[in-house]
Tab-separated table of C-alpha atoms in Angstrom:
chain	number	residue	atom	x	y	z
P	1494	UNK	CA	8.150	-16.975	17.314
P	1495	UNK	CA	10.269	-15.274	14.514
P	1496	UNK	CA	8.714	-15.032	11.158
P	1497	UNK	CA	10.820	-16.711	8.613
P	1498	UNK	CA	13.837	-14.053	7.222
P	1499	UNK	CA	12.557	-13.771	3.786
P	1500	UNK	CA	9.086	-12.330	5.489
P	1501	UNK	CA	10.669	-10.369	7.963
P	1502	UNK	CA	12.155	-8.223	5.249
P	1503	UNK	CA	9.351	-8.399	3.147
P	1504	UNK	CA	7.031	-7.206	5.683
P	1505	UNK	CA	9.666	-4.484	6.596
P	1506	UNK	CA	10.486	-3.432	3.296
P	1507	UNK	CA	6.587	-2.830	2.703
P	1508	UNK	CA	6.949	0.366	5.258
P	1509	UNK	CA	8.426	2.248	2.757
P	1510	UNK	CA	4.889	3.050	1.072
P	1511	UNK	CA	3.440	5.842	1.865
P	1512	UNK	CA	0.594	5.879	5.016
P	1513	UNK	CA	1.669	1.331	5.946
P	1514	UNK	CA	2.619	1.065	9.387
P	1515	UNK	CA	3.696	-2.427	10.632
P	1516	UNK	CA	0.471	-4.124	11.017
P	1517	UNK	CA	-0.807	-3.033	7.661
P	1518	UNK	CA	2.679	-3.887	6.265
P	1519	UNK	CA	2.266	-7.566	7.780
P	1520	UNK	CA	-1.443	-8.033	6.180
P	1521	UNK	CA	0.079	-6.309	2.700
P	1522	UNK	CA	2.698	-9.209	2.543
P	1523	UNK	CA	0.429	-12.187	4.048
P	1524	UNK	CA	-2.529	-11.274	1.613
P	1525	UNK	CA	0.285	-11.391	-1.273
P	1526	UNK	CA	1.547	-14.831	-0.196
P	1527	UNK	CA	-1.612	-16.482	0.630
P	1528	UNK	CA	-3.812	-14.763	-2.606
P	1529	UNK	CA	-1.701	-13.192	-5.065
P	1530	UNK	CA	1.826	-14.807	-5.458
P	1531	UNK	CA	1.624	-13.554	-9.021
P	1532	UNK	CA	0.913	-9.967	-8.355
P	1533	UNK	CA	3.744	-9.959	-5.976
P	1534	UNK	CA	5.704	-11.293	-8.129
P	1535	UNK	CA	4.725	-8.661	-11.193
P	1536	UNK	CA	4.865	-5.958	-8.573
P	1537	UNK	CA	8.248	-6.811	-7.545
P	1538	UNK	CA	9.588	-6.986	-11.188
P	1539	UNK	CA	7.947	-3.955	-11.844
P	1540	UNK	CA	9.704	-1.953	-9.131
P	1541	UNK	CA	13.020	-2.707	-9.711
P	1542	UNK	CA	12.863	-2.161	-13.091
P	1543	UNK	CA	10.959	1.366	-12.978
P	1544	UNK	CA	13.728	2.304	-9.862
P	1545	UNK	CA	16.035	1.870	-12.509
P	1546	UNK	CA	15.216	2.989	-15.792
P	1547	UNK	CA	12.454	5.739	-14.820
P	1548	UNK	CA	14.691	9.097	-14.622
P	1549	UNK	CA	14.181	12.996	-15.444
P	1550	UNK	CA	13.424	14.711	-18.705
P	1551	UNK	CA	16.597	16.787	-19.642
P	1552	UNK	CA	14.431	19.613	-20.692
P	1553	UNK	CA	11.437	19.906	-18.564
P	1554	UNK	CA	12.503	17.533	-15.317
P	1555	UNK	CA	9.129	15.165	-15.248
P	1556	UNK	CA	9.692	11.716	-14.871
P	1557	UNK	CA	10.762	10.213	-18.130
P	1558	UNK	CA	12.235	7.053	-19.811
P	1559	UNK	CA	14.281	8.650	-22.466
P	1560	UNK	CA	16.295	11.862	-21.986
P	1561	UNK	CA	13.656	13.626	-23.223
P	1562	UNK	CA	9.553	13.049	-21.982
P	1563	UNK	CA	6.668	12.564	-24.854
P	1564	UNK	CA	5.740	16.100	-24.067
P	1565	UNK	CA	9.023	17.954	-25.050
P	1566	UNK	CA	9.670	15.710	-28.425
P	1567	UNK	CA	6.161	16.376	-29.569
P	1568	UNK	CA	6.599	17.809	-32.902
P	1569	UNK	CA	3.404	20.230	-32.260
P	1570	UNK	CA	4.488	21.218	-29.426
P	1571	UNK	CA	8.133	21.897	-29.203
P	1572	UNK	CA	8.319	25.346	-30.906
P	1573	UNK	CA	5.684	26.619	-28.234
P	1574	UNK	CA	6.036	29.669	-26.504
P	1575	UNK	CA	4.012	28.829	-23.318
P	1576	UNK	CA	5.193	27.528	-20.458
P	1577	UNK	CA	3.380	26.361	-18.077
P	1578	UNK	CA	5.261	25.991	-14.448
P	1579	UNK	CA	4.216	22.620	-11.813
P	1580	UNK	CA	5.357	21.469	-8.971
P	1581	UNK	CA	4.821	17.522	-9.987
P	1582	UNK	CA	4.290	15.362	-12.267
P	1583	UNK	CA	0.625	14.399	-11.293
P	1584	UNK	CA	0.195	18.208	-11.872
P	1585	UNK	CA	1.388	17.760	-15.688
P	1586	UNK	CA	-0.861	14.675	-15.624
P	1587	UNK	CA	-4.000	16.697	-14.093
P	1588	UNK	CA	-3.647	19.586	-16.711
P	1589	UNK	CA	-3.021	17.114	-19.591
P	1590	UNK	CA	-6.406	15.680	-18.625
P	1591	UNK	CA	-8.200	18.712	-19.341
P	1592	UNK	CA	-6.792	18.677	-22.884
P	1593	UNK	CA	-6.639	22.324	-22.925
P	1594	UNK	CA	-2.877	23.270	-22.707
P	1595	UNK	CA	-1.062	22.994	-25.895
P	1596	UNK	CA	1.858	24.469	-24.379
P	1597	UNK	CA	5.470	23.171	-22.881
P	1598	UNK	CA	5.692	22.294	-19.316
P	1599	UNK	CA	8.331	22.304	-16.473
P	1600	UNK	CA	8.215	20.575	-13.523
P	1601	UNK	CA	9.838	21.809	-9.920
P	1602	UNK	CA	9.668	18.375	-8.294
P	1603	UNK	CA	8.828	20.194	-5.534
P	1604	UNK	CA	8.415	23.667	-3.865
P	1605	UNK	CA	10.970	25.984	-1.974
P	1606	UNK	CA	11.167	25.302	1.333
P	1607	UNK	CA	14.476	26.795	2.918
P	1608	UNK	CA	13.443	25.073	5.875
P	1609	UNK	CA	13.891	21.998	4.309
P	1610	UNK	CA	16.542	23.302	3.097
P	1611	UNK	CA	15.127	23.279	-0.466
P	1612	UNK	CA	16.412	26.662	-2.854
P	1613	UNK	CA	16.240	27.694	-5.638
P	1614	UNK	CA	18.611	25.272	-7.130
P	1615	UNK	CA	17.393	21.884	-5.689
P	1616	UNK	CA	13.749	22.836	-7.852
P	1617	UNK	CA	15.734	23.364	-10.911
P	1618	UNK	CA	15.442	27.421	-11.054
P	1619	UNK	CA	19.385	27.254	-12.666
P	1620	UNK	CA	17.717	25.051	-15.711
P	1621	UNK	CA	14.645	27.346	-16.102
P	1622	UNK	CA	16.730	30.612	-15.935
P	1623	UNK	CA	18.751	29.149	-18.698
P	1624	UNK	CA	15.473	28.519	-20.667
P	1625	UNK	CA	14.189	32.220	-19.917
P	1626	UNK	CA	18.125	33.752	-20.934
P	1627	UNK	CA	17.276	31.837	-24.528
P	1628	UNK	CA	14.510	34.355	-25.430
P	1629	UNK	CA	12.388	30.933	-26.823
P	1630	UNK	CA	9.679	31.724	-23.635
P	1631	UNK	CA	6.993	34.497	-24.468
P	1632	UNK	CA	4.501	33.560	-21.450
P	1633	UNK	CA	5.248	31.482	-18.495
P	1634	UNK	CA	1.848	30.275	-16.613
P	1635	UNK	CA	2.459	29.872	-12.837
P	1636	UNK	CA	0.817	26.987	-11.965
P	1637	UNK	CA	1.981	25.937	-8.242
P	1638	UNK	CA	-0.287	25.106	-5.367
P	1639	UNK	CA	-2.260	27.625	-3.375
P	1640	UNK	CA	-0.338	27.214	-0.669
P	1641	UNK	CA	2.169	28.992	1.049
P	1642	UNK	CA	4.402	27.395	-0.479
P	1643	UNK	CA	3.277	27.234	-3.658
P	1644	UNK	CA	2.743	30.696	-3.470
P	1645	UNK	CA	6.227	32.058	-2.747
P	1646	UNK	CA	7.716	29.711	-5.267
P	1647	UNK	CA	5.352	31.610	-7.939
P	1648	UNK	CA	6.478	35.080	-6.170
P	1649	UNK	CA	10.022	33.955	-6.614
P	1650	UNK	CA	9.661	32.630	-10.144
P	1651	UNK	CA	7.477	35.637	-11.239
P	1652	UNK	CA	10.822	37.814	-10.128
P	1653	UNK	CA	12.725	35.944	-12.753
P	1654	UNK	CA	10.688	35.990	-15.375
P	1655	UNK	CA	10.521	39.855	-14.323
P	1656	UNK	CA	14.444	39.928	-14.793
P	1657	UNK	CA	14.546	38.234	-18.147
P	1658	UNK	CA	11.181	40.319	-19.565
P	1659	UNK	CA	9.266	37.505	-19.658
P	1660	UNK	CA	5.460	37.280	-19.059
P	1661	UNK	CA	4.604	35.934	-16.014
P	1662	UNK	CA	0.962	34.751	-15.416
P	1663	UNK	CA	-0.181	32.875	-12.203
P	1664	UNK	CA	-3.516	30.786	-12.452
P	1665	UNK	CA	-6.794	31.925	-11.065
P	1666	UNK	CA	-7.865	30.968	-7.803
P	1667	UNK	CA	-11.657	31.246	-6.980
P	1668	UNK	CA	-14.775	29.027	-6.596
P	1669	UNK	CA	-14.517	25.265	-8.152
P	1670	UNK	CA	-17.094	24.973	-11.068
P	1671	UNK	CA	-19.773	22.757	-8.916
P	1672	UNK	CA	-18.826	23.863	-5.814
P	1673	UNK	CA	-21.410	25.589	-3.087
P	1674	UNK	CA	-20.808	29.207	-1.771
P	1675	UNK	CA	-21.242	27.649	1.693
P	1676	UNK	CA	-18.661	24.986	1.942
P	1677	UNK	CA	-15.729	27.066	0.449
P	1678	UNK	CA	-13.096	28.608	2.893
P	1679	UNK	CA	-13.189	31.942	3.406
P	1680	UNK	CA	-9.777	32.395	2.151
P	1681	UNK	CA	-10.682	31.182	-1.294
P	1682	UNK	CA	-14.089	32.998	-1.609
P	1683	UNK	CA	-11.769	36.288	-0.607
P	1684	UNK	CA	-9.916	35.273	-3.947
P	1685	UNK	CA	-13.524	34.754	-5.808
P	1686	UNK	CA	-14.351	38.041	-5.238
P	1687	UNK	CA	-11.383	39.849	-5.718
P	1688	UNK	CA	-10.835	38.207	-9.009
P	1689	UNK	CA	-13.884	38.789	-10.160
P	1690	UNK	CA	-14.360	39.470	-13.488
P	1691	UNK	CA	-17.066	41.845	-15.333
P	1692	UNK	CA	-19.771	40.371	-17.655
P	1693	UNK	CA	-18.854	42.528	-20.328
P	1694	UNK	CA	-21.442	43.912	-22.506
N	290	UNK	CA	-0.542	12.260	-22.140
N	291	UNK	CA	1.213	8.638	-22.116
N	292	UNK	CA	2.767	8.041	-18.852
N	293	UNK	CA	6.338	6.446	-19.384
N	294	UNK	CA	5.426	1.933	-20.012
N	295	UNK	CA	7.792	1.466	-17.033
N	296	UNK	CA	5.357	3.624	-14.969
N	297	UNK	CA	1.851	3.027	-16.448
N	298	UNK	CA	3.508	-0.990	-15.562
N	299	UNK	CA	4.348	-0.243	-11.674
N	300	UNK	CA	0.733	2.022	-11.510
N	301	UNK	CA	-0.969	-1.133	-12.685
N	302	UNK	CA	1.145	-3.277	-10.560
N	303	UNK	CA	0.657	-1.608	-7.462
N	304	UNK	CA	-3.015	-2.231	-8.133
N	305	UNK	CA	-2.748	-6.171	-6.608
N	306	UNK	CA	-2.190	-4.575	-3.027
N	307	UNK	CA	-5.278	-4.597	-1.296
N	308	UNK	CA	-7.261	-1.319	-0.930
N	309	UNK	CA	-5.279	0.386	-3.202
N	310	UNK	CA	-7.174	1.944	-6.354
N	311	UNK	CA	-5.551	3.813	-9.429
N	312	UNK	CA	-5.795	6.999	-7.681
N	313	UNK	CA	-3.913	5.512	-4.643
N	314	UNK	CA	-1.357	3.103	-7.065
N	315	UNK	CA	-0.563	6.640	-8.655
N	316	UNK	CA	0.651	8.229	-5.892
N	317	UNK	CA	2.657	5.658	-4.586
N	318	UNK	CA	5.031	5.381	-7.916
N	319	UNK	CA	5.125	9.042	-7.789
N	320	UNK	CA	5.984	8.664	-3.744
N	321	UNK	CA	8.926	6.335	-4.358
N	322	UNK	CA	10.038	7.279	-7.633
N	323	UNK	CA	10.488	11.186	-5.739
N	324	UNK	CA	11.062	10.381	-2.470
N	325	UNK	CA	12.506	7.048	-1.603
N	326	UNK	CA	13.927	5.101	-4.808
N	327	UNK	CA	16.531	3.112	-2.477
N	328	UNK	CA	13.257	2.064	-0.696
N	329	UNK	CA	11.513	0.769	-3.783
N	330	UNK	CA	14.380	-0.440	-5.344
N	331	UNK	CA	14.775	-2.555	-1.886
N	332	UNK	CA	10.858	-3.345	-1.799
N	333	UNK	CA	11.543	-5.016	-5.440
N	334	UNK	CA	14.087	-7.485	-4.437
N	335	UNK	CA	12.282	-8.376	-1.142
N	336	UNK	CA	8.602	-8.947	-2.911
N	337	UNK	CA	10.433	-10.945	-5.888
N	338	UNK	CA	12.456	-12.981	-3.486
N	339	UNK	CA	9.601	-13.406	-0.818
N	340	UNK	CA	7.076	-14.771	-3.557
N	341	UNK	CA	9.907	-17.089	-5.087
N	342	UNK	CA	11.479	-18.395	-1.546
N	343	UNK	CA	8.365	-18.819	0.656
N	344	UNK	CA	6.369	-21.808	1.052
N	345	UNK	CA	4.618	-23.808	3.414
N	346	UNK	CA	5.541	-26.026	6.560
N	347	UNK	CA	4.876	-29.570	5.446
N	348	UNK	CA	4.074	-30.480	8.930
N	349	UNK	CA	1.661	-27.149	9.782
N	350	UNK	CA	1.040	-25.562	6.335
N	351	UNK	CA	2.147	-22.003	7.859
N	352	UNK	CA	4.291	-20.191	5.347
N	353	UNK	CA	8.167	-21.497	5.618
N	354	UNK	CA	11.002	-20.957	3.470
N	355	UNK	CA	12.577	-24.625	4.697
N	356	UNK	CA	10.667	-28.054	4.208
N	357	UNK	CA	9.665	-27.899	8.111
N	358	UNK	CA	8.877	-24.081	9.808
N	359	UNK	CA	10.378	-23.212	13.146
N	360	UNK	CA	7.705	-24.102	15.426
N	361	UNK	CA	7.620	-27.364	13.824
N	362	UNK	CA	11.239	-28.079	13.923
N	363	UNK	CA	11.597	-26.432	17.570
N	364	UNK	CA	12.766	-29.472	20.123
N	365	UNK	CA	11.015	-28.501	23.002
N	366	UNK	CA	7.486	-28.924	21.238
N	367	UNK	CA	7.963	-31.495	18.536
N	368	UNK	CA	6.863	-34.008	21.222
N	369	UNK	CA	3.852	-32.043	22.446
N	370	UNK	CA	0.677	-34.066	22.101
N	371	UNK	CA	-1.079	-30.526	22.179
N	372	UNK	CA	-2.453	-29.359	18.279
N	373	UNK	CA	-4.063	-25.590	18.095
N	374	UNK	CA	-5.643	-25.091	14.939
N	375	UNK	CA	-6.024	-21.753	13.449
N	376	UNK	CA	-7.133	-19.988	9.643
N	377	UNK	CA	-4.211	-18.197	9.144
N	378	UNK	CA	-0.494	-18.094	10.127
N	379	UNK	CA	-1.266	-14.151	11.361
N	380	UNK	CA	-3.316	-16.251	13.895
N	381	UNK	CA	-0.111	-18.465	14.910
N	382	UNK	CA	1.658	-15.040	15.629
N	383	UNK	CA	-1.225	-13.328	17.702
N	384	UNK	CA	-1.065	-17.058	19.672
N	385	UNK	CA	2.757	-17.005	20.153
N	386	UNK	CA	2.788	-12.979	21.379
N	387	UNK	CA	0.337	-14.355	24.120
N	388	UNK	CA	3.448	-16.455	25.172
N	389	UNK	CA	1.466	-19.134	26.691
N	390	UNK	CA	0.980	-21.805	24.522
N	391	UNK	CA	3.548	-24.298	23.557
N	392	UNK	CA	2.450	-27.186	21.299
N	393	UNK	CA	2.135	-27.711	17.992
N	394	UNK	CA	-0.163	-25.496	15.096
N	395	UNK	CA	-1.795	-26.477	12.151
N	396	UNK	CA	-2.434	-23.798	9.728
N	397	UNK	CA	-6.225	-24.496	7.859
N	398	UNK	CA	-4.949	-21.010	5.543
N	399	UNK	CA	-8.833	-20.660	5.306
N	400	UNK	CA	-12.010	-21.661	6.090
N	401	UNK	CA	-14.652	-24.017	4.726
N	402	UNK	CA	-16.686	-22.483	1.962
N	403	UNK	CA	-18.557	-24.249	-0.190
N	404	UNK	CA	-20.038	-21.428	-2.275
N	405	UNK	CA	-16.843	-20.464	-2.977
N	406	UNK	CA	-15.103	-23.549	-3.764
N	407	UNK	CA	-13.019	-24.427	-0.599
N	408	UNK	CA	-13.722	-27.749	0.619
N	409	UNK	CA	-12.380	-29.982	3.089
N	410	UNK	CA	-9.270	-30.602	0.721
N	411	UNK	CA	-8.677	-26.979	0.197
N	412	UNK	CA	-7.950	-25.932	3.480
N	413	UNK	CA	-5.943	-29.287	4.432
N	414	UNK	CA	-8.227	-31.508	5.977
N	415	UNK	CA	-6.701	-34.596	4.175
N	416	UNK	CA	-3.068	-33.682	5.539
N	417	UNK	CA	-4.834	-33.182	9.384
N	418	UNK	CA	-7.513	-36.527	9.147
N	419	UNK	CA	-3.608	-38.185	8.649
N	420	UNK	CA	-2.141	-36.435	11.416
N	421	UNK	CA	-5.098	-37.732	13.743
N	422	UNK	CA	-4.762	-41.368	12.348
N	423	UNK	CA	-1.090	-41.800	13.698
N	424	UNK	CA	-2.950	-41.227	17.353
N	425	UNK	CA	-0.075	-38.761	18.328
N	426	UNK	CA	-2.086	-36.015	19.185
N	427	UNK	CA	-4.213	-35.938	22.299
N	428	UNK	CA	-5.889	-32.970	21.838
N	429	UNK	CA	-7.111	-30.373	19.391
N	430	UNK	CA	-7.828	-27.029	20.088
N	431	UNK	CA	-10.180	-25.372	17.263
N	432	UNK	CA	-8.975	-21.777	17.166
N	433	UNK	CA	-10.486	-20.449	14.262
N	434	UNK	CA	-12.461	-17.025	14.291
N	435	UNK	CA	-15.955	-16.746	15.624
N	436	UNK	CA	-17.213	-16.276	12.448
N	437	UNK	CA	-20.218	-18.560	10.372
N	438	UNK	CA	-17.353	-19.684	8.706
N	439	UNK	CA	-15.086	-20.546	11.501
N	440	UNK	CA	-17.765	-21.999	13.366
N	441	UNK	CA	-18.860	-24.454	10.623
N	442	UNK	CA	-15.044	-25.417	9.835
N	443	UNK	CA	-14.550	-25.724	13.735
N	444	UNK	CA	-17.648	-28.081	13.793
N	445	UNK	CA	-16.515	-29.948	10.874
N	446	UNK	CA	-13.208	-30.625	12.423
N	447	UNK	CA	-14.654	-31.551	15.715
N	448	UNK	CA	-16.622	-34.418	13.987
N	449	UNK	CA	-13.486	-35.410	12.438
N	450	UNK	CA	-11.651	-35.425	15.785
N	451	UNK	CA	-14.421	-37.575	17.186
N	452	UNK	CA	-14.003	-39.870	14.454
N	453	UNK	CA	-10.301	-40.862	15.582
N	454	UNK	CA	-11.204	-40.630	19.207
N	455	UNK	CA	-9.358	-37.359	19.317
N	456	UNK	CA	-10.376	-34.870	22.617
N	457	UNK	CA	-11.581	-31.596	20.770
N	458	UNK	CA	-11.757	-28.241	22.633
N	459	UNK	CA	-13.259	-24.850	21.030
N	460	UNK	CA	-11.319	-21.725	22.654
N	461	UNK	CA	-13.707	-19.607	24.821
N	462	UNK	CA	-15.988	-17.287	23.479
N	463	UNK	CA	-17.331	-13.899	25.930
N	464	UNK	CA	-16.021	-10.919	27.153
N	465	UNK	CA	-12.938	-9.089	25.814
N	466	UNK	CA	-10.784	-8.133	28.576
N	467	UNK	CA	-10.943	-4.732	29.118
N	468	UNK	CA	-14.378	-4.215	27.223
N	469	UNK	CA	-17.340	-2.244	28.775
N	470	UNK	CA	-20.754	-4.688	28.854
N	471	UNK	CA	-22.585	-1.952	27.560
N	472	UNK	CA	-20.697	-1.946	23.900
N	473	UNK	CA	-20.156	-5.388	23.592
N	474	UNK	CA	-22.528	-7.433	21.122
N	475	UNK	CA	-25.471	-9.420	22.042
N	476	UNK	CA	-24.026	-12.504	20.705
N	477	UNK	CA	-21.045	-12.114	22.695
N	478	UNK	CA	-22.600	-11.673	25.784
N	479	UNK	CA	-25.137	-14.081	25.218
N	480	UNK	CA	-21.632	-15.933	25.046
N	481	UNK	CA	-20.301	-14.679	28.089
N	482	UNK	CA	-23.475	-15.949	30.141
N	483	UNK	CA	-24.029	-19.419	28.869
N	484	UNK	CA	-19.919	-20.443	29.202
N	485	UNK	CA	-19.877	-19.025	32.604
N	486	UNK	CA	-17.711	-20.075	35.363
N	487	UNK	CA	-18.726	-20.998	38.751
N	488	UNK	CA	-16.137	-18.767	41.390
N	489	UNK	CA	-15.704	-22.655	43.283
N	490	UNK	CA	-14.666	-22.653	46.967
C-alpha cells in the first residue's frame, strides 16, 4: 500500500529533525493529522517564515532578524569593552540567563575543525580580527567548550588577541556549584585543583 | 535576552510535536536554522501542504488526499466481501506490510471512550452500522489493539455486527512469534492456552 503523496513527503521531510528516524517520523506526522491539524499548520507557517527572515547579526554573527541582534544595538551596552567569545547562540542565551555579563558577545557558529574542514575563516576569525585591529576591545573572555575542540579554538583565538595586545581571558573550569567530588571526571577535578584559588586573608 | 519573534514563534511551534519540551523545541530551531535551512525550509511547505491537502477516505475514514483512498478505489478489492477493522491508519500499513490480506479496511481513528468523550459517533460507528445495513459485507474482522479500550470497542462492534446478521471474527491473541515463554505476560499466555489449536491428523 503507498501512503498518499502529500504524506509520503511529509513523513520524509520530518527526518530532517534532529535524532527522527522513519518510524518516529511516521508517528510525528500521523499524531499531527489525526490530533493537531492546527499545530501543524502553525508549525509549518512558522518554519518557512523563520528559514527566511532569521539571518546573522552583522556585528556579532548570532542569529538575528535585523542586521544587527538586540544585544549589539543596546544603548548600554554598545560602547563595552568586553567581549565575551561563544561558539552558539544557546551559549549567548545560557550566559544571558545568568544576568551577569554586561558585556558584547561574538558568536563562532561553531568550532575549528580542519577535519571538517572548518578554519579559521568559516568561524568568522576575519570579522573578529577586524574588531581586535579597531583598538575598541580591552578584554576578550574565551568562552568555548571544554572540549578539544573548544579548547584549540580558545588557543588559537588567545594567539590573536596576543598579536593585536589584547587581553585574552579563558573561563574557569572546575567543580559545578552543587556538584559531588565523587561523580566528577577526573579530568575536571585535575582542573579544580589546579585552579584553585587561596582564601585570602 | 529576547530571542528574535520569528524564533521565540518556531520554539513555541515546535512545541505541538509530541515529546518535545522547550529545551528540546530549542535545539531543533537552532539545529535547522545552523545546519539544514533547505531542510526546514522544505519541512514548512510539506507540514502546511500536508495539514491543508489531507483528509479522509469517505468509504474507510483512513487519511486520503482524494474523496476515495487507494485501497478503497483499488479494483481487485472493491468487490471483496472481507472488512478488517482497525484504530488507526498506522494499523492499515502494519496489515498491508504483512502482504496477506486483501479486502477492504475501515479506519475507527480511535477507540471508544466514554470518559473522554468519544462515543460510538466519534469514532464512525454511524458511517460502519450503514455499511453493514447494505448486507455487502460478509465478514468483519475486529483488529483493534488488545487494549481495555480495544477490547470494549471490539465488543461493541461485535454486537453491532450481530445485529445485521454480520459474521464477526476477533484476530488471535497469544504468543508473538519469535518471543521466549518465559518474558511474555501472563495475560498473553493465559491467551495463548485458552485459543489453542488442536495439531489435527
Amino acid at each position: 500500500m503507498q501512503l498518499s503523496p502529500s504524506l509520503t513527503a511529509l513523513i520524509e521531510a520530518l527526518r530532517c529533525l534532529p535524532g527522527i528516524g522513519p518510524k518516529s517520523a511516521q508517528r510525528i506526522a500521523f499524531h499531527l493529522l489525526e490530533r493537531d491539524r492546527d499545530g501543524g499548520t502553525q508549525l509549518g507557517g512558522c518554519l518557512t517564515k523563520a528559514m527566511q527572515v532569521i539571518g546573522h547579526c552583522e556585528s556579532c554573527r548570532t542569529f538575528s532578524e535585523s542586521a544587527q541582534c538586540d544585544i549589539c544595538q543596546s544603548v548600554k551596552r554598545q560602547d563595552s569593552r568586553l567581549l565575551c567569545i561563544v561558539e552558539s547562540p544557546t551559549d549567548v542565551l545560557a550566559i544571558e540567563q545568568t544576568g551577569q555579563y554586561q558585556g558584547l558577545y561574538f558568536v563562532l557558529m561553531g568550532h575549528l575543525s580542519p577535519i571538517d574542514g572548518i578554519g579559521p575563516k568559516e568561524i568568522g576569525l576575519d570579522l573578529l580580527e577586524q574588531k581586535l585591529s579597531q583598538g575598541n576591545i580591552d578584554e576578550v573572555i574565551l568562552a568555548t567548550n571544554p572540549t578539544v575542540e573548544g579548547e584549540a579554538t580558545a588557543h588559537f583565538i588567545g594567539e590573536l588577541c596576543h598579536k593585536y595586545q589584547v587581553e585574552a581571558s579563558r573561563i574557569a573550569h572546575g567543580m559545578p556549584v552543587g556538584g559531588e567530588l565523587d561523580l566528577v571526571d577526573g579530568m575536571t577535578l585535575m582542573h579544580a585543583f589546579s585552579g584553585r584559588r587561596s582564601l585570602g586573608s
